[in-house]
Tab-separated table of N, CA and C in Angstrom:
chain	number	residue	atom	x	y	z
A	1	MET	N	0.849	-1.183	0.000
A	1	MET	CA	0.000	0.000	0.000
A	1	MET	C	0.886	1.235	0.000
A	2	SER	N	0.585	2.194	-0.785
A	2	SER	CA	1.385	3.408	-0.832
A	2	SER	C	0.521	4.602	-0.493
A	3	GLU	N	1.192	5.615	0.069
A	3	GLU	CA	0.511	6.851	0.402
A	3	GLU	C	1.134	7.958	-0.423
A	4	THR	N	0.350	8.862	-0.925
A	4	THR	CA	0.854	10.013	-1.644
A	4	THR	C	0.986	11.162	-0.661
A	5	ALA	N	2.093	11.899	-0.762
A	5	ALA	CA	2.357	12.995	0.165
A	5	ALA	C	1.329	14.103	-0.020
A	6	ASP	N	0.893	14.672	1.080
A	6	ASP	CA	-0.011	15.812	1.052
A	6	ASP	C	0.828	17.035	1.391
A	7	LEU	N	1.264	17.776	0.381
A	7	LEU	CA	2.155	18.902	0.574
A	7	LEU	C	1.404	20.193	0.321
A	8	SER	N	1.725	21.204	1.082
A	8	SER	CA	1.071	22.494	0.869
A	8	SER	C	2.104	23.519	0.439
A	9	THR	N	1.698	24.441	-0.393
A	9	THR	CA	2.569	25.491	-0.890
A	9	THR	C	2.628	26.613	0.126
A	10	GLU	N	3.852	27.125	0.327
A	10	GLU	CA	4.001	28.266	1.219
A	10	GLU	C	3.253	29.457	0.643
A	11	ASN	N	2.686	30.262	1.511
A	11	ASN	CA	1.971	31.460	1.064
A	11	ASN	C	2.934	32.629	0.958
A	12	LEU	N	3.606	32.724	-0.170
A	12	LEU	CA	4.517	33.826	-0.425
A	12	LEU	C	3.861	34.755	-1.435
A	13	PRO	N	4.233	36.014	-1.417
A	13	PRO	CA	3.666	36.925	-2.411
A	13	PRO	C	4.021	36.453	-3.819
A	14	GLU	N	3.101	36.660	-4.743
A	14	GLU	CA	3.304	36.249	-6.131
A	14	GLU	C	4.407	37.117	-6.728
A	15	THR	N	5.449	36.478	-7.229
A	15	THR	CA	6.540	37.216	-7.854
A	15	THR	C	6.661	36.766	-9.293
A	16	GLU	N	7.293	37.600	-10.100
A	16	GLU	CA	7.442	37.271	-11.515
A	16	GLU	C	8.341	36.060	-11.706
A	17	ASP	N	9.425	35.992	-10.963
A	17	ASP	CA	10.406	34.922	-11.128
A	17	ASP	C	10.482	34.061	-9.876
A	18	ALA	N	9.507	33.203	-9.690
A	18	ALA	CA	9.511	32.288	-8.556
A	18	ALA	C	9.522	30.857	-9.077
A	19	ILE	N	10.218	30.007	-8.356
A	19	ILE	CA	10.304	28.591	-8.711
A	19	ILE	C	9.680	27.795	-7.578
A	20	GLN	N	8.822	26.848	-7.929
A	20	GLN	CA	8.284	25.969	-6.900
A	20	GLN	C	9.209	24.774	-6.776
A	21	MET	N	9.592	24.481	-5.555
A	21	MET	CA	10.522	23.396	-5.266
A	21	MET	C	9.879	22.428	-4.281
A	22	VAL	N	10.182	21.140	-4.443
A	22	VAL	CA	9.813	20.142	-3.449
A	22	VAL	C	11.045	19.938	-2.583
A	23	GLY	N	10.888	20.173	-1.291
A	23	GLY	CA	11.990	19.982	-0.352
A	23	GLY	C	11.985	18.565	0.187
A	24	PHE	N	13.180	18.012	0.396
A	24	PHE	CA	13.299	16.682	0.983
A	24	PHE	C	14.582	16.577	1.791
A	25	ILE	N	14.553	15.642	2.729
A	25	ILE	CA	15.692	15.406	3.611
A	25	ILE	C	16.414	14.156	3.149
A	26	LEU	N	17.731	14.249	3.107
A	26	LEU	CA	18.580	13.129	2.737
A	26	LEU	C	19.832	13.183	3.601
A	27	GLY	N	20.018	12.164	4.422
A	27	GLY	CA	21.186	12.142	5.304
A	27	GLY	C	21.229	13.323	6.261
A	28	GLY	N	20.061	13.809	6.670
A	28	GLY	CA	19.987	14.926	7.613
A	28	GLY	C	20.115	16.299	6.970
A	29	GLU	N	20.311	16.354	5.662
A	29	GLU	CA	20.470	17.622	4.957
A	29	GLU	C	19.227	17.921	4.129
A	30	LEU	N	18.958	19.223	3.905
A	30	LEU	CA	17.805	19.664	3.128
A	30	LEU	C	18.206	19.860	1.670
A	31	PHE	N	17.443	19.234	0.775
A	31	PHE	CA	17.650	19.369	-0.666
A	31	PHE	C	16.339	19.784	-1.301
A	32	GLY	N	16.422	20.231	-2.550
A	32	GLY	CA	15.221	20.597	-3.279
A	32	GLY	C	15.325	20.196	-4.734
A	33	VAL	N	14.146	19.993	-5.349
A	33	VAL	CA	14.047	19.682	-6.766
A	33	VAL	C	12.899	20.501	-7.336
A	34	ASP	N	13.077	20.954	-8.563
A	34	ASP	CA	12.041	21.730	-9.244
A	34	ASP	C	10.772	20.882	-9.338
A	35	ILE	N	9.649	21.444	-8.933
A	35	ILE	CA	8.378	20.699	-8.899
A	35	ILE	C	7.944	20.254	-10.299
A	36	LEU	N	8.414	20.932	-11.333
A	36	LEU	CA	8.034	20.554	-12.694
A	36	LEU	C	8.595	19.185	-13.089
A	37	MET	N	9.632	18.725	-12.396
A	37	MET	CA	10.198	17.402	-12.672
A	37	MET	C	9.469	16.299	-11.910
A	38	VAL	N	8.739	16.672	-10.846
A	38	VAL	CA	8.115	15.689	-9.964
A	38	VAL	C	6.823	15.172	-10.585
A	39	GLN	N	6.760	13.873	-10.748
A	39	GLN	CA	5.556	13.235	-11.270
A	39	GLN	C	4.669	12.752	-10.128
A	40	GLU	N	5.305	12.248	-9.060
A	40	GLU	CA	4.551	11.677	-7.949
A	40	GLU	C	5.474	11.544	-6.742
A	41	ILE	N	4.879	11.540	-5.547
A	41	ILE	CA	5.621	11.315	-4.305
A	41	ILE	C	4.901	10.220	-3.543
A	42	LEU	N	5.622	9.164	-3.219
A	42	LEU	CA	5.019	7.997	-2.576
A	42	LEU	C	5.760	7.617	-1.303
A	43	GLN	N	5.037	7.001	-0.388
A	43	GLN	CA	5.627	6.438	0.822
A	43	GLN	C	5.156	4.992	0.929
A	44	GLN	N	5.991	4.159	1.526
A	44	GLN	CA	5.672	2.740	1.745
A	44	GLN	C	5.361	2.030	0.441
A	45	ILE	N	6.288	2.096	-0.487
A	45	ILE	CA	6.129	1.423	-1.772
A	45	ILE	C	7.065	0.220	-1.800
A	46	SER	N	6.601	-0.879	-2.349
A	46	SER	CA	7.374	-2.112	-2.409
A	46	SER	C	8.313	-2.082	-3.607
A	47	VAL	N	9.619	-2.209	-3.341
A	47	VAL	CA	10.636	-2.191	-4.381
A	47	VAL	C	11.161	-3.613	-4.571
A	48	THR	N	11.217	-4.066	-5.823
A	48	THR	CA	11.746	-5.382	-6.157
A	48	THR	C	13.219	-5.248	-6.494
A	49	SER	N	14.069	-5.995	-5.787
A	49	SER	CA	15.511	-5.950	-6.024
A	49	SER	C	15.862	-6.594	-7.349
A	50	ILE	N	16.949	-6.118	-7.940
A	50	ILE	CA	17.441	-6.632	-9.214
A	50	ILE	C	18.841	-7.197	-8.987
A	51	PRO	N	19.066	-8.475	-9.314
A	51	PRO	CA	20.407	-9.048	-9.147
A	51	PRO	C	21.431	-8.350	-10.040
A	52	ASP	N	22.638	-8.219	-9.553
A	52	ASP	CA	23.776	-7.640	-10.287
A	52	ASP	C	23.569	-6.196	-10.728
A	53	ALA	N	22.672	-5.482	-10.094
A	53	ALA	CA	22.470	-4.061	-10.407
A	53	ALA	C	23.552	-3.258	-9.681
A	54	PRO	N	23.890	-2.082	-10.184
A	54	PRO	CA	24.829	-1.223	-9.454
A	54	PRO	C	24.318	-0.976	-8.035
A	55	ASP	N	25.230	-0.738	-7.098
A	55	ASP	CA	24.846	-0.630	-5.685
A	55	ASP	C	23.861	0.486	-5.388
A	56	PHE	N	23.837	1.551	-6.203
A	56	PHE	CA	22.915	2.653	-5.929
A	56	PHE	C	21.511	2.393	-6.463
A	57	ILE	N	21.323	1.338	-7.253
A	57	ILE	CA	19.989	1.017	-7.754
A	57	ILE	C	19.306	0.102	-6.746
A	58	GLU	N	18.251	0.625	-6.152
A	58	GLU	CA	17.503	-0.111	-5.129
A	58	GLU	C	16.693	-1.241	-5.759
A	59	GLY	N	16.206	-1.027	-6.979
A	59	GLY	CA	15.400	-2.030	-7.671
A	59	GLY	C	14.412	-1.354	-8.607
A	60	VAL	N	13.253	-2.014	-8.787
A	60	VAL	CA	12.209	-1.465	-9.653
A	60	VAL	C	10.871	-1.541	-8.938
A	61	VAL	N	9.941	-0.690	-9.377
A	61	VAL	CA	8.574	-0.723	-8.862
A	61	VAL	C	7.621	-0.800	-10.045
A	62	ASN	N	6.460	-1.382	-9.781
A	62	ASN	CA	5.389	-1.429	-10.770
A	62	ASN	C	4.401	-0.342	-10.373
A	63	LEU	N	4.416	0.747	-11.126
A	63	LEU	CA	3.550	1.883	-10.830
A	63	LEU	C	2.485	1.975	-11.909
A	64	ARG	N	1.292	1.463	-11.580
A	64	ARG	CA	0.168	1.441	-12.509
A	64	ARG	C	0.543	0.833	-13.860
A	65	GLY	N	1.247	-0.301	-13.804
A	65	GLY	CA	1.608	-1.032	-15.013
A	65	GLY	C	2.913	-0.621	-15.653
A	66	ASN	N	3.541	0.414	-15.152
A	66	ASN	CA	4.836	0.855	-15.682
A	66	ASN	C	5.943	0.423	-14.732
A	67	ILE	N	6.980	-0.214	-15.263
A	67	ILE	CA	8.129	-0.619	-14.463
A	67	ILE	C	9.093	0.560	-14.412
A	68	ILE	N	9.381	1.024	-13.180
A	68	ILE	CA	10.192	2.219	-12.980
A	68	ILE	C	11.390	1.873	-12.107
A	69	PRO	N	12.610	2.200	-12.546
A	69	PRO	CA	13.781	1.968	-11.706
A	69	PRO	C	13.779	2.916	-10.509
A	70	VAL	N	14.283	2.420	-9.374
A	70	VAL	CA	14.355	3.234	-8.158
A	70	VAL	C	15.814	3.302	-7.713
A	71	ILE	N	16.287	4.515	-7.499
A	71	ILE	CA	17.675	4.762	-7.131
A	71	ILE	C	17.735	5.272	-5.700
A	72	ASP	N	18.663	4.730	-4.938
A	72	ASP	CA	18.927	5.219	-3.586
A	72	ASP	C	19.784	6.471	-3.750
A	73	LEU	N	19.181	7.633	-3.586
A	73	LEU	CA	19.866	8.900	-3.849
A	73	LEU	C	21.062	9.102	-2.924
A	74	GLN	N	20.966	8.639	-1.691
A	74	GLN	CA	22.069	8.796	-0.748
A	74	GLN	C	23.294	8.019	-1.236
A	75	LYS	N	23.083	6.809	-1.729
A	75	LYS	CA	24.193	6.021	-2.275
A	75	LYS	C	24.718	6.641	-3.562
A	76	ARG	N	23.809	7.122	-4.417
A	76	ARG	CA	24.223	7.697	-5.699
A	76	ARG	C	25.084	8.931	-5.508
A	77	LEU	N	24.785	9.706	-4.476
A	77	LEU	CA	25.554	10.919	-4.210
A	77	LEU	C	26.755	10.666	-3.305
A	78	ASN	N	26.977	9.390	-2.955
A	78	ASN	CA	28.090	9.007	-2.069
A	78	ASN	C	28.070	9.778	-0.755
A	79	MET	N	26.877	9.897	-0.174
A	79	MET	CA	26.731	10.608	1.091
A	79	MET	C	26.898	9.623	2.247
A	80	PRO	N	27.804	9.910	3.157
A	80	PRO	CA	27.985	9.013	4.302
A	80	PRO	C	26.826	9.143	5.283
A	81	GLY	N	26.721	8.177	6.163
A	81	GLY	CA	25.722	8.253	7.224
A	81	GLY	C	24.554	7.325	7.006
A	82	ALA	N	23.813	7.146	8.077
A	82	ALA	CA	22.652	6.261	8.040
A	82	ALA	C	21.510	6.935	7.303
A	83	ARG	N	20.701	6.137	6.625
A	83	ARG	CA	19.558	6.653	5.867
A	83	ARG	C	18.509	7.241	6.791
A	84	LEU	N	18.073	6.467	7.772
A	84	LEU	CA	16.943	6.889	8.588
A	84	LEU	C	17.342	7.002	10.055
A	85	LYS	N	16.843	8.005	10.691
A	85	LYS	CA	17.123	8.215	12.111
A	85	LYS	C	16.252	7.323	12.988
A	86	GLU	N	15.035	7.068	12.544
A	86	GLU	CA	14.095	6.269	13.325
A	86	GLU	C	13.910	4.912	12.662
A	87	PRO	N	14.065	3.802	13.420
A	87	PRO	CA	13.991	2.482	12.802
A	87	PRO	C	12.652	2.183	12.133
A	88	GLU	N	11.566	2.721	12.636
A	88	GLU	CA	10.258	2.426	12.047
A	88	GLU	C	9.920	3.332	10.864
A	89	ALA	N	10.732	4.350	10.624
A	89	ALA	CA	10.467	5.279	9.531
A	89	ALA	C	10.753	4.620	8.185
A	90	GLN	N	9.886	4.872	7.223
A	90	GLN	CA	10.027	4.348	5.871
A	90	GLN	C	10.532	5.464	4.952
A	91	PRO	N	11.442	5.137	4.030
A	91	PRO	CA	11.872	6.183	3.094
A	91	PRO	C	10.742	6.557	2.142
A	92	TRP	N	10.818	7.736	1.589
A	92	TRP	CA	9.870	8.216	0.598
A	92	TRP	C	10.484	8.004	-0.778
A	93	THR	N	9.650	7.874	-1.781
A	93	THR	CA	10.117	7.743	-3.156
A	93	THR	C	9.551	8.912	-3.956
A	94	ILE	N	10.466	9.687	-4.533
A	94	ILE	CA	10.070	10.794	-5.398
A	94	ILE	C	10.216	10.295	-6.835
A	95	ILE	N	9.114	10.263	-7.559
A	95	ILE	CA	9.116	9.826	-8.952
A	95	ILE	C	9.314	11.067	-9.822
A	96	LEU	N	10.416	11.095	-10.573
A	96	LEU	CA	10.756	12.248	-11.396
A	96	LEU	C	10.747	11.890	-12.872
A	97	ASN	N	10.409	12.859	-13.690
A	97	ASN	CA	10.520	12.726	-15.133
A	97	ASN	C	11.752	13.519	-15.530
A	98	ILE	N	12.817	12.795	-15.897
A	98	ILE	CA	14.092	13.422	-16.228
A	98	ILE	C	14.315	13.244	-17.721
A	99	GLY	N	14.083	14.275	-18.454
A	99	GLY	CA	14.267	14.206	-19.899
A	99	GLY	C	13.445	13.118	-20.564
A	100	GLY	N	12.214	12.913	-20.102
A	100	GLY	CA	11.344	11.896	-20.672
A	100	GLY	C	11.523	10.512	-20.079
A	101	ARG	N	12.438	10.348	-19.149
A	101	ARG	CA	12.671	9.056	-18.497
A	101	ARG	C	12.180	9.150	-17.049
A	102	VAL	N	11.243	8.287	-16.702
A	102	VAL	CA	10.663	8.299	-15.360
A	102	VAL	C	11.509	7.412	-14.459
A	103	THR	N	11.968	7.984	-13.341
A	103	THR	CA	12.847	7.287	-12.405
A	103	THR	C	12.438	7.662	-10.989
A	104	GLY	N	12.500	6.702	-10.075
A	104	GLY	CA	12.215	6.949	-8.669
A	104	GLY	C	13.501	7.146	-7.888
A	105	PHE	N	13.443	8.010	-6.875
A	105	PHE	CA	14.598	8.267	-6.018
A	105	PHE	C	14.171	8.137	-4.562
A	106	LEU	N	14.882	7.293	-3.804
A	106	LEU	CA	14.606	7.144	-2.380
A	106	LEU	C	15.224	8.303	-1.619
A	107	VAL	N	14.428	8.919	-0.741
A	107	VAL	CA	14.897	9.980	0.151
A	107	VAL	C	14.385	9.667	1.551
A	108	ASP	N	14.978	10.290	2.561
A	108	ASP	CA	14.557	10.019	3.942
A	108	ASP	C	13.124	10.459	4.180
A	109	ARG	N	12.817	11.698	3.791
A	109	ARG	CA	11.438	12.182	3.905
A	109	ARG	C	11.278	13.442	3.067
A	110	VAL	N	10.035	13.712	2.697
A	110	VAL	CA	9.699	14.903	1.933
A	110	VAL	C	9.197	15.944	2.933
A	111	THR	N	9.618	17.193	2.758
A	111	THR	CA	9.229	18.234	3.713
A	111	THR	C	7.997	18.996	3.247
A	112	ARG	N	8.140	19.824	2.209
A	112	ARG	CA	7.017	20.631	1.726
A	112	ARG	C	7.324	21.198	0.353
A	113	VAL	N	6.306	21.771	-0.261
A	113	VAL	CA	6.475	22.506	-1.508
A	113	VAL	C	6.711	23.963	-1.132
A	114	MET	N	7.728	24.564	-1.751
A	114	MET	CA	8.101	25.945	-1.429
A	114	MET	C	8.144	26.783	-2.691
A	115	LYS	N	7.702	28.009	-2.603
A	115	LYS	CA	7.822	28.959	-3.702
A	115	LYS	C	9.002	29.859	-3.365
A	116	ILE	N	10.033	29.780	-4.214
A	116	ILE	CA	11.282	30.485	-3.933
A	116	ILE	C	11.566	31.472	-5.060
A	117	PRO	N	11.859	32.735	-4.721
A	117	PRO	CA	12.243	33.687	-5.764
A	117	PRO	C	13.532	33.218	-6.449
A	118	SER	N	13.579	33.313	-7.763
A	118	SER	CA	14.774	32.892	-8.506
A	118	SER	C	16.025	33.591	-8.004
A	119	SER	N	15.879	34.846	-7.598
A	119	SER	CA	17.034	35.607	-7.123
A	119	SER	C	17.596	35.059	-5.807
A	120	ALA	N	16.815	34.265	-5.079
A	120	ALA	CA	17.281	33.706	-3.801
A	120	ALA	C	18.168	32.474	-4.004
A	121	ILE	N	18.159	31.910	-5.206
A	121	ILE	CA	18.981	30.729	-5.484
A	121	ILE	C	20.309	31.197	-6.054
A	122	GLN	N	21.356	30.949	-5.285
A	122	GLN	CA	22.698	31.370	-5.657
A	122	GLN	C	23.483	30.190	-6.219
A	123	PRO	N	24.469	30.448	-7.072
A	123	PRO	CA	25.310	29.344	-7.556
A	123	PRO	C	26.049	28.715	-6.367
A	124	PRO	N	26.298	27.416	-6.430
A	124	PRO	CA	26.999	26.771	-5.318
A	124	PRO	C	28.449	27.213	-5.264
A	125	PRO	N	29.003	27.324	-4.056
A	125	PRO	CA	30.427	27.656	-3.942
A	125	PRO	C	31.269	26.555	-4.599
A	126	ASP	N	32.382	26.944	-5.202
A	126	ASP	CA	33.253	25.982	-5.881
A	126	ASP	C	33.669	24.842	-4.959
A	127	MET	N	33.886	25.142	-3.687
A	127	MET	CA	34.310	24.118	-2.735
A	127	MET	C	33.228	23.048	-2.570
A	128	VAL	N	31.968	23.451	-2.559
A	128	VAL	CA	30.860	22.501	-2.407
A	128	VAL	C	30.780	21.592	-3.625
A	129	VAL	N	30.886	22.171	-4.806
A	129	VAL	CA	30.777	21.393	-6.038
A	129	VAL	C	31.912	20.387	-6.135
A	130	SER	N	33.143	20.818	-5.811
A	130	SER	CA	34.274	19.902	-5.913
A	130	SER	C	34.204	18.818	-4.844
A	131	ALA	N	33.618	19.118	-3.691
A	131	ALA	CA	33.482	18.116	-2.629
A	131	ALA	C	32.535	17.003	-3.055
A	132	MET	N	31.550	17.294	-3.902
A	132	MET	CA	30.623	16.268	-4.370
A	132	MET	C	31.152	15.549	-5.603
A	133	LYS	N	32.367	15.966	-6.077
A	133	LYS	CA	33.024	15.336	-7.210
A	133	LYS	C	32.166	15.373	-8.469
A	134	SER	N	31.250	16.299	-8.540
A	134	SER	CA	30.408	16.415	-9.730
A	134	SER	C	29.646	17.721	-9.656
A	135	GLN	N	28.873	17.956	-10.667
A	135	GLN	CA	28.056	19.169	-10.732
A	135	GLN	C	26.611	18.852	-10.374
A	136	TYR	N	26.370	18.068	-9.316
A	136	TYR	CA	25.021	17.663	-8.943
A	136	TYR	C	24.196	18.811	-8.388
A	137	ILE	N	24.849	19.800	-7.819
A	137	ILE	CA	24.133	20.915	-7.189
A	137	ILE	C	24.058	22.071	-8.173
A	138	SER	N	22.826	22.508	-8.472
A	138	SER	CA	22.669	23.631	-9.389
A	138	SER	C	22.571	24.958	-8.653
A	139	GLY	N	22.282	24.932	-7.352
A	139	GLY	CA	22.186	26.169	-6.594
A	139	GLY	C	22.033	25.931	-5.111
A	140	ILE	N	22.204	26.998	-4.355
A	140	ILE	CA	22.062	26.985	-2.895
A	140	ILE	C	21.092	28.097	-2.537
A	141	CYS	N	20.193	27.804	-1.591
A	141	CYS	CA	19.180	28.773	-1.201
A	141	CYS	C	19.062	28.788	0.318
A	142	LYS	N	19.067	29.986	0.910
A	142	LYS	CA	18.901	30.102	2.359
A	142	LYS	C	17.414	30.217	2.673
A	143	LEU	N	16.925	29.319	3.527
A	143	LEU	CA	15.531	29.332	3.963
A	143	LEU	C	15.503	29.454	5.481
A	144	GLU	N	14.973	30.556	5.961
A	144	GLU	CA	14.906	30.785	7.406
A	144	GLU	C	16.246	30.447	8.036
A	145	ALA	N	16.342	29.381	8.833
A	145	ALA	CA	17.597	29.030	9.501
A	145	ALA	C	18.346	27.908	8.787
A	146	GLN	N	17.827	27.439	7.664
A	146	GLN	CA	18.443	26.328	6.954
A	146	GLN	C	18.952	26.752	5.590
A	147	VAL	N	19.872	25.940	5.084
A	147	VAL	CA	20.352	26.120	3.724
A	147	VAL	C	19.891	24.907	2.932
A	148	MET	N	19.326	25.153	1.746
A	148	MET	CA	18.843	24.069	0.901
A	148	MET	C	19.695	24.000	-0.363
A	149	ALA	N	20.177	22.801	-0.663
A	149	ALA	CA	20.906	22.573	-1.903
A	149	ALA	C	19.896	22.136	-2.965
A	150	VAL	N	19.914	22.798	-4.103
A	150	VAL	CA	19.022	22.458	-5.212
A	150	VAL	C	19.770	21.485	-6.118
A	151	LEU	N	19.212	20.275	-6.261
A	151	LEU	CA	19.873	19.247	-7.065
A	151	LEU	C	19.458	19.341	-8.524
A	152	ASP	N	20.409	19.078	-9.399
A	152	ASP	CA	20.154	19.005	-10.831
A	152	ASP	C	20.113	17.525	-11.206
A	153	PHE	N	18.925	16.959	-11.286
A	153	PHE	CA	18.782	15.525	-11.554
A	153	PHE	C	19.180	15.177	-12.985
A	154	ASN	N	19.257	16.153	-13.883
A	154	ASN	CA	19.752	15.879	-15.230
A	154	ASN	C	21.225	15.478	-15.188
A	155	ARG	N	21.936	15.898	-14.175
A	155	ARG	CA	23.362	15.575	-14.045
A	155	ARG	C	23.615	14.371	-13.140
A	156	ILE	N	22.643	13.983	-12.352
A	156	ILE	CA	22.843	12.871	-11.416
A	156	ILE	C	22.997	11.551	-12.157
A	157	LEU	N	22.225	11.370	-13.201
A	157	LEU	CA	22.355	10.160	-14.019
A	157	LEU	C	22.892	10.551	-15.383
A	158	VAL	N	23.993	9.938	-15.752
A	158	VAL	CA	24.565	10.213	-17.065
A	158	VAL	C	23.947	9.260	-18.083
A	159	ILE	N	24.166	9.527	-19.344
A	159	ILE	CA	23.533	8.762	-20.419
A	159	ILE	C	23.799	7.266	-20.291
A	160	ASP	N	25.039	6.860	-19.953
A	160	ASP	CA	25.351	5.436	-19.817
A	160	ASP	C	24.496	4.782	-18.739
A	161	GLU	N	24.218	5.524	-17.663
A	161	GLU	CA	23.395	4.965	-16.590
A	161	GLU	C	21.946	4.841	-17.035
A	162	PHE	N	21.450	5.772	-17.851
A	162	PHE	CA	20.086	5.646	-18.384
A	162	PHE	C	19.966	4.387	-19.231
A	163	LYS	N	21.005	4.081	-20.008
A	163	LYS	CA	20.983	2.861	-20.819
A	163	LYS	C	20.911	1.628	-19.926
A	164	ARG	N	21.668	1.635	-18.813
A	164	ARG	CA	21.648	0.508	-17.881
A	164	ARG	C	20.285	0.383	-17.209
A	165	LEU	N	19.651	1.518	-16.889
A	165	LEU	CA	18.313	1.487	-16.294
A	165	LEU	C	17.298	0.957	-17.302
A	166	GLY	N	17.455	1.320	-18.555
A	166	GLY	CA	16.569	0.808	-19.601
A	166	GLY	C	16.679	-0.697	-19.717
A	167	ALA	N	17.879	-1.224	-19.555
A	167	ALA	CA	18.080	-2.676	-19.607
A	167	ALA	C	17.379	-3.357	-18.443
A	168	LEU	N	17.346	-2.705	-17.279
A	168	LEU	CA	16.659	-3.275	-16.111
A	168	LEU	C	15.161	-3.392	-16.393
A	169	LYS	N	14.588	-2.407	-17.074
A	169	LYS	CA	13.153	-2.412	-17.344
A	169	LYS	C	12.781	-3.544	-18.306
A	170	ARG	N	13.742	-3.944	-19.154
A	170	ARG	CA	13.465	-4.994	-20.142
A	170	ARG	C	13.622	-6.408	-19.576
A	171	GLN	N	14.265	-6.545	-18.397
A	171	GLN	CA	14.433	-7.867	-17.817
A	171	GLN	C	13.087	-8.435	-17.428
A	172	GLU	N	12.937	-9.753	-17.532
A	172	GLU	CA	11.703	-10.404	-17.122
A	172	GLU	C	11.811	-10.799	-15.674
A	173	PHE	N	10.684	-10.752	-14.985
A	173	PHE	CA	10.643	-11.122	-13.562
A	173	PHE	C	9.876	-12.383	-13.381
């Protein structure tokens, strides 16, 4: 049984250049993704493991007849630390449409939908980008007392990995 997240949009004044972001927690840190990429947000979804898959691929799910690969985002980003703080807590799955390819990403939990002025999103410091060994972060945004890293999911999976995910969808179960 799966539950869809009930998220509410912050009541910010309407601005010309605002981006709606879905906030989520991963390894105790706050991240965000553009809401236009989000197809669905699910909790308590059953993932089927795939033998010999790369370690960051959690498996696949059957979502209304479509087989969708699910990636453990914490493993994919090489983030140290435990996934969940509470043993009974279940990870959330954010289903994204990345360049026409639907993929699920496991995160610790989803926080809320936020409307953020484009001017509030700053480029990431060079030190942050080099520490992640890639260009996964497209921007940094200060929210109240927290800092949110905006992830660029177009860069998280490279073309070769999309081909490998496509091969997983073609395997018979």
